[in-house]
Amino acid sequence: MKPIGQHETGGAPPFGKFERKLAARYLGARKVLAFLCITLAIFAMITIMSIMNGFRETMIELTLGSDGHMYVATVSPDPTAAQISGLQDRLSQIPGVENAFLFVQGDTFIQASERTAPARVTGVTLQDLQAIKL
């Protein structure tokens, strides 16, 4: 004679009375509504990410196009003009480097119409500015 609730194969039947009762308890009306809300939120997130992925190349171009990809500084706090020129020449000869130039940056404040705001000023020579490919 076989035990109660077991098939001839030896295991309990799938989705027995206990499993259905447990599922009904945790998938009540409020739980289903919460589950559907989470599903809709995930669907919206995936849709938005898919749309934004189409603009990825444009966003990267705009972001990286407005700022340098790499900045190099000297160890010396007061480098000579020859050291800077030599560093610039060495960087320009690295394969893949399109442009290497010297610039100076300083923080300041700007005042206009009785309003003051912090600003960063970047100085570049005219020749280096004209050599930048936009």
mmCIF file of C-alpha atoms in Angstrom:
data_model
loop_
_atom_site.group_PDB
_atom_site.id
_atom_site.type_symbol
_atom_site.label_atom_id
_atom_site.label_comp_id
_atom_site.label_asym_id
_atom_site.label_seq_id
_atom_site.Cartn_x
_atom_site.Cartn_y
_atom_site.Cartn_z
ATOM 1 C CA MET A 1 0.000 0.000 0.000
ATOM 2 C CA LYS A 2 1.373 3.496 -0.930
ATOM 3 C CA PRO A 3 1.453 6.425 1.521
ATOM 4 C CA ILE A 4 -1.157 9.188 1.218
ATOM 5 C CA GLY A 5 -0.279 11.945 -1.317
ATOM 6 C CA GLN A 6 2.425 10.002 -3.168
ATOM 7 C CA HIS A 7 2.398 8.823 -6.736
ATOM 8 C CA GLU A 8 3.717 5.534 -7.899
ATOM 9 C CA THR A 9 6.967 7.313 -8.785
ATOM 10 C CA GLY A 10 7.559 8.096 -5.137
ATOM 11 C CA GLY A 11 7.115 11.904 -4.998
ATOM 12 C CA ALA A 12 4.318 14.241 -3.966
ATOM 13 C CA PRO A 13 2.055 15.494 -6.766
ATOM 14 C CA PRO A 14 3.000 18.913 -8.196
ATOM 15 C CA PHE A 15 0.763 21.749 -7.070
ATOM 16 C CA GLY A 16 -0.995 19.801 -4.406
ATOM 17 C CA LYS A 17 -3.650 21.161 -2.056
ATOM 18 C CA PHE A 18 -1.066 22.784 0.218
ATOM 19 C CA GLU A 19 0.741 24.560 -2.644
ATOM 20 C CA ARG A 20 -2.509 25.906 -4.111
ATOM 21 C CA LYS A 21 -3.622 27.166 -0.696
ATOM 22 C CA LEU A 22 -0.250 28.856 -0.126
ATOM 23 C CA ALA A 23 -0.293 30.452 -3.597
ATOM 24 C CA ALA A 24 -3.832 31.733 -3.086
ATOM 25 C CA ARG A 25 -2.830 33.258 0.241
ATOM 26 C CA TYR A 26 0.154 35.189 -1.150
ATOM 27 C CA LEU A 27 -1.370 36.097 -4.499
ATOM 28 C CA GLY A 28 -4.502 37.761 -3.164
ATOM 29 C CA ALA A 29 -6.025 40.825 -4.824
ATOM 30 C CA ARG A 30 -3.686 43.322 -3.130
ATOM 31 C CA LYS A 31 -0.616 41.237 -3.880
ATOM 32 C CA VAL A 32 -1.544 40.871 -7.534
ATOM 33 C CA LEU A 33 -2.006 44.633 -7.842
ATOM 34 C CA ALA A 34 1.448 45.238 -6.317
ATOM 35 C CA PHE A 35 2.915 42.602 -8.646
ATOM 36 C CA LEU A 36 1.319 44.303 -11.682
ATOM 37 C CA CYS A 37 2.639 47.720 -10.580
ATOM 38 C CA ILE A 38 6.159 46.346 -10.249
ATOM 39 C CA THR A 39 5.827 44.677 -13.664
ATOM 40 C CA LEU A 40 4.690 47.964 -15.259
ATOM 41 C CA ALA A 41 7.535 49.888 -13.603
ATOM 42 C CA ILE A 42 10.108 47.416 -14.896
ATOM 43 C CA PHE A 43 8.525 47.537 -18.361
ATOM 44 C CA ALA A 44 8.729 51.351 -18.354
ATOM 45 C CA MET A 45 12.354 51.275 -17.201
ATOM 46 C CA ILE A 46 13.339 48.806 -19.941
ATOM 47 C CA THR A 47 11.508 50.871 -22.565
ATOM 48 C CA ILE A 48 13.179 54.109 -21.492
ATOM 49 C CA MET A 49 16.609 52.469 -21.396
ATOM 50 C CA SER A 50 16.042 51.095 -24.905
ATOM 51 C CA ILE A 51 15.105 54.533 -26.205
ATOM 52 C CA MET A 52 18.070 56.161 -24.473
ATOM 53 C CA ASN A 53 20.424 53.516 -25.860
ATOM 54 C CA GLY A 54 19.560 54.857 -29.311
ATOM 55 C CA PHE A 55 20.908 58.253 -28.271
ATOM 56 C CA ARG A 56 24.004 56.785 -26.580
ATOM 57 C CA GLU A 57 26.412 57.669 -29.370
ATOM 58 C CA THR A 58 25.131 61.239 -29.528
ATOM 59 C CA MET A 59 25.356 61.645 -25.748
ATOM 60 C CA ILE A 60 28.909 60.297 -25.632
ATOM 61 C CA GLU A 61 29.954 62.547 -28.508
ATOM 62 C CA LEU A 62 28.446 65.603 -26.831
ATOM 63 C CA THR A 63 29.933 64.765 -23.436
ATOM 64 C CA LEU A 64 33.425 63.850 -24.571
ATOM 65 C CA GLY A 65 33.450 66.412 -27.347
ATOM 66 C CA SER A 66 33.193 69.283 -24.888
ATOM 67 C CA ASP A 67 35.953 68.094 -22.598
ATOM 68 C CA GLY A 68 39.341 66.460 -23.026
ATOM 69 C CA HIS A 69 39.662 62.714 -22.814
ATOM 70 C CA MET A 70 42.844 62.856 -20.756
ATOM 71 C CA TYR A 71 44.820 65.432 -18.801
ATOM 72 C CA VAL A 72 48.555 65.132 -18.171
ATOM 73 C CA ALA A 73 50.420 67.102 -15.519
ATOM 74 C CA THR A 74 54.083 67.328 -14.602
ATOM 75 C CA VAL A 75 55.458 66.189 -11.276
ATOM 76 C CA SER A 76 57.403 69.399 -10.970
ATOM 77 C CA PRO A 77 55.418 72.247 -9.379
ATOM 78 C CA ASP A 78 57.194 74.776 -11.614
ATOM 79 C CA PRO A 79 58.127 73.096 -14.935
ATOM 80 C CA THR A 80 60.272 74.922 -17.469
ATOM 81 C CA ALA A 81 59.023 75.783 -20.940
ATOM 82 C CA ALA A 82 61.387 73.150 -22.401
ATOM 83 C CA GLN A 83 59.939 70.423 -20.140
ATOM 84 C CA ILE A 84 56.396 71.340 -21.122
ATOM 85 C CA SER A 85 57.268 71.451 -24.820
ATOM 86 C CA GLY A 86 59.019 68.080 -24.574
ATOM 87 C CA LEU A 87 56.026 66.533 -22.813
ATOM 88 C CA GLN A 88 53.687 67.941 -25.437
ATOM 89 C CA ASP A 89 55.843 66.508 -28.251
ATOM 90 C CA ARG A 90 56.002 63.052 -26.617
ATOM 91 C CA LEU A 91 52.234 62.994 -26.109
ATOM 92 C CA SER A 92 51.579 64.049 -29.719
ATOM 93 C CA GLN A 93 53.609 61.090 -30.989
ATOM 94 C CA ILE A 94 51.554 58.455 -29.133
ATOM 95 C CA PRO A 95 49.407 56.484 -31.624
ATOM 96 C CA GLY A 96 45.764 57.533 -31.398
ATOM 97 C CA VAL A 97 46.432 60.981 -29.929
ATOM 98 C CA GLU A 98 44.788 63.537 -32.202
ATOM 99 C CA ASN A 99 45.870 66.693 -30.397
ATOM 100 C CA ALA A 100 48.006 67.624 -27.392
ATOM 101 C CA PHE A 101 48.228 71.210 -26.222
ATOM 102 C CA LEU A 102 49.075 73.321 -23.220
ATOM 103 C CA PHE A 103 46.351 75.106 -21.300
ATOM 104 C CA VAL A 104 46.061 77.054 -18.087
ATOM 105 C CA GLN A 105 43.069 76.907 -15.740
ATOM 106 C CA GLY A 106 42.072 79.161 -12.902
ATOM 107 C CA ASP A 107 39.055 79.559 -10.655
ATOM 108 C CA THR A 108 37.417 82.931 -10.327
ATOM 109 C CA PHE A 109 34.091 84.670 -9.696
ATOM 110 C CA ILE A 110 31.912 86.406 -12.275
ATOM 111 C CA GLN A 111 29.611 89.277 -11.414
ATOM 112 C CA ALA A 112 26.786 90.502 -13.626
ATOM 113 C CA SER A 113 23.543 92.286 -12.774
ATOM 114 C CA GLU A 114 24.341 92.253 -9.060
ATOM 115 C CA ARG A 115 24.766 88.445 -9.121
ATOM 116 C CA THR A 116 27.989 86.604 -8.409
ATOM 117 C CA ALA A 117 28.804 83.028 -9.458
ATOM 118 C CA PRO A 118 31.931 80.867 -9.430
ATOM 119 C CA ALA A 119 33.569 80.140 -12.773
ATOM 120 C CA ARG A 120 36.559 78.303 -14.199
ATOM 121 C CA VAL A 121 38.602 80.095 -16.821
ATOM 122 C CA THR A 122 40.654 78.040 -19.291
ATOM 123 C CA GLY A 123 43.383 79.668 -21.348
ATOM 124 C CA VAL A 124 44.548 78.187 -24.666
ATOM 125 C CA THR A 125 46.738 79.685 -27.380
ATOM 126 C CA LEU A 126 45.041 80.703 -30.630
ATOM 127 C CA GLN A 127 47.009 78.109 -32.630
ATOM 128 C CA ASP A 128 46.001 75.287 -30.266
ATOM 129 C CA LEU A 129 42.394 76.437 -30.292
ATOM 130 C CA GLN A 130 42.320 76.423 -34.108
ATOM 131 C CA ALA A 131 43.857 72.929 -34.178
ATOM 132 C CA ILE A 132 40.953 71.435 -32.189
ATOM 133 C CA LYS A 133 38.683 69.411 -34.466
ATOM 134 C CA LEU A 134 35.008 69.880 -33.634
#
